[in-house]
Tab-separated table of C-alpha atoms and ligand atoms in Angstrom:
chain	number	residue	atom	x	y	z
A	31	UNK	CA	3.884	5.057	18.917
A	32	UNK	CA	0.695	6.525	19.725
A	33	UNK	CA	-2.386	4.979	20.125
A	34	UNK	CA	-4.124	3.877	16.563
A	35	UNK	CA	-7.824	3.139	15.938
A	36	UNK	CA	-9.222	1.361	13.014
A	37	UNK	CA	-10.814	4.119	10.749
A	38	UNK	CA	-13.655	1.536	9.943
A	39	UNK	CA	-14.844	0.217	13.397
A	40	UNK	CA	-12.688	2.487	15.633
A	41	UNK	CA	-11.464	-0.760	16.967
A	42	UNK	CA	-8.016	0.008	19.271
A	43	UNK	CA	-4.904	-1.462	16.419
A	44	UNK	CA	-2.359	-2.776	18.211
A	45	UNK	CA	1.467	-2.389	16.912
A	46	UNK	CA	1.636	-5.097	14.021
A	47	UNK	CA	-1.636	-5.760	14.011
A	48	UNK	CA	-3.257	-3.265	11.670
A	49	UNK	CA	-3.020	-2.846	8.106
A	50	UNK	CA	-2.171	1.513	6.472
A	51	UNK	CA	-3.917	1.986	3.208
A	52	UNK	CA	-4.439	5.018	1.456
A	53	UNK	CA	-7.068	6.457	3.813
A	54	UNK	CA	-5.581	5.551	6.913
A	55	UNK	CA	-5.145	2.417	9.387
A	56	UNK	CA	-7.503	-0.254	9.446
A	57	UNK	CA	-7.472	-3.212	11.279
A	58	UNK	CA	-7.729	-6.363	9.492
A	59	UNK	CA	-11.217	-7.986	9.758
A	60	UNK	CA	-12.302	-4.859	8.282
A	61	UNK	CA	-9.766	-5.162	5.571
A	62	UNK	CA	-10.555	-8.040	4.557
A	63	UNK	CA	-14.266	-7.454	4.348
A	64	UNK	CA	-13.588	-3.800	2.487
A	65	UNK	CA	-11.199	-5.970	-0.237
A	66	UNK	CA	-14.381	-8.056	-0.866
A	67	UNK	CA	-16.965	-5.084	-1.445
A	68	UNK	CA	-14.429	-3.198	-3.545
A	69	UNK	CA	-14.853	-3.939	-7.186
A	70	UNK	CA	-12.616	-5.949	-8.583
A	71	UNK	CA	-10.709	-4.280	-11.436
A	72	UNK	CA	-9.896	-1.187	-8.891
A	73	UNK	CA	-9.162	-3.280	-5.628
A	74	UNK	CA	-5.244	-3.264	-4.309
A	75	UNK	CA	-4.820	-6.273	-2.711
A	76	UNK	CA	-3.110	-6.409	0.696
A	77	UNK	CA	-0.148	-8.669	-0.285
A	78	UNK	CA	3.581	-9.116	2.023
A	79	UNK	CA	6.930	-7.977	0.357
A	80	UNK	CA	10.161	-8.163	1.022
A	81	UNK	CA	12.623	-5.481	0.132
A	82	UNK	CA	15.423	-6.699	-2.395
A	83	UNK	CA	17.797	-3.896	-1.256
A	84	UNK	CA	17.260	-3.509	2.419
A	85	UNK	CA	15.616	-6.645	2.945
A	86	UNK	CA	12.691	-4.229	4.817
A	87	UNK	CA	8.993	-6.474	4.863
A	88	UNK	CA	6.169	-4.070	3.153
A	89	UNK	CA	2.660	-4.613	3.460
A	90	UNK	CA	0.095	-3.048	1.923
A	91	UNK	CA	0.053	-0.133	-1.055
A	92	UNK	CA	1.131	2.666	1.057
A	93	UNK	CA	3.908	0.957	2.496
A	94	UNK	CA	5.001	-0.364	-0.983
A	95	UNK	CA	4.676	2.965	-2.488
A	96	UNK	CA	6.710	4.510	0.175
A	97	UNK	CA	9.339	2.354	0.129
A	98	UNK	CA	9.547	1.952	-3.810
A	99	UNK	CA	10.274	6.109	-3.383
A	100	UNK	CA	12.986	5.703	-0.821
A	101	UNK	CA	14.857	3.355	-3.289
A	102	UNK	CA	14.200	5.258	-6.788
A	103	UNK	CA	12.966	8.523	-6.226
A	104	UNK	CA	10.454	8.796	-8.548
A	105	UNK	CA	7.258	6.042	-9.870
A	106	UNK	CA	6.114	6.271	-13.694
A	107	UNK	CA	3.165	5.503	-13.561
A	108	UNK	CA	1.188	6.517	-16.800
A	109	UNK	CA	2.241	9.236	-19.588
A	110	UNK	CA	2.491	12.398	-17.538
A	111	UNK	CA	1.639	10.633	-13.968
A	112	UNK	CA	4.795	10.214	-11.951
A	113	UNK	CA	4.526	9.923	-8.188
A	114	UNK	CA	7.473	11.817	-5.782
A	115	UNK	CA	5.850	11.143	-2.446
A	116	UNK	CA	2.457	9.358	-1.113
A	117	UNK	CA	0.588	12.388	-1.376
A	118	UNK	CA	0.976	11.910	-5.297
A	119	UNK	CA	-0.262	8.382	-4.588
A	120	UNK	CA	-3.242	9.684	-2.706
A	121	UNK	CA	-4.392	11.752	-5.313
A	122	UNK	CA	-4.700	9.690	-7.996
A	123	UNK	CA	-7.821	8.030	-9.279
A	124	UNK	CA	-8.540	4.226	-8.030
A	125	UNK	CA	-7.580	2.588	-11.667
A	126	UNK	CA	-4.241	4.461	-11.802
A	127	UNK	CA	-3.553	3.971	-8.049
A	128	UNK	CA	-3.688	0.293	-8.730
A	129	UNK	CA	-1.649	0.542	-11.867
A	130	UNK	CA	0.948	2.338	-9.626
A	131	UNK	CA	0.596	-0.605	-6.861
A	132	UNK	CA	1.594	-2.945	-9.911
A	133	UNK	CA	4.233	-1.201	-10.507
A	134	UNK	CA	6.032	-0.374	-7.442
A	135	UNK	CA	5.356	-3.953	-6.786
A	136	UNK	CA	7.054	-5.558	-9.129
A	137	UNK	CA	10.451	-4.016	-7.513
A	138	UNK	CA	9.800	-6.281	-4.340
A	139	UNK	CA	9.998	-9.907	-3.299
A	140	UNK	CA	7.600	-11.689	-2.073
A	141	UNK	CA	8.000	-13.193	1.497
A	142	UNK	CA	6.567	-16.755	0.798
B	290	LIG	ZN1	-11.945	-2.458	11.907
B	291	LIG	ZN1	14.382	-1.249	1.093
């Protein structure tokens, strides 16, 4: 695995440690005190899942996403948005990438 640095504080992540949104890794004082700036009606939260079919734990939207699209190969999201692969996921807008989030979420466990 090579070497990760938080895109925030360039902080060293170790293996576990860090948390992959959509922009990149990020390790998790920062996320937590990005997920309190963000405003509220467009902020993902970082929430634990566990996989119903593989029993895989997800954490966090691009690692939901993903694994959503390795189980059912394609997300509705909206009338005419459907996401194939993250890079759909990283191009939509903040209010439809949460609606997305909500979705793909709802496929998953949660751990506690
Ligand atoms: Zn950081
Ligand atoms: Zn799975």
């Amino acid at each position: 695995m090579p070497e990760i640095r938080c895109r925030v504080c360039g902080r060293f992540i170790r293996e576990g440690e860090g948390v992959e949104d959509s922009d990149g890794y990020i390790c998790r004082s920062c996320a937590e005190k990005l997920s309190k700036k963000a405003t509220k009606n467009t902020r993902i939260p970082f929430e634990e899942f566990r996989c119903p079919k593989c029993g895989a734990i997800v954490m966090g939207d691009l690692a939901i996403i993903d694994h959503y699209l390795e189980h059912r190969e394609v997300l509705k999201v909206a009338k005419g948005v459907e996401l194939r692969d993250l890079s759909d996921y990283r191009s939509l807008d903040p209010d439809l990438k949460l609606k997305a989030y909500k979705k793909a979420k709802r496929f998953f466990r949660r751990t506690s």
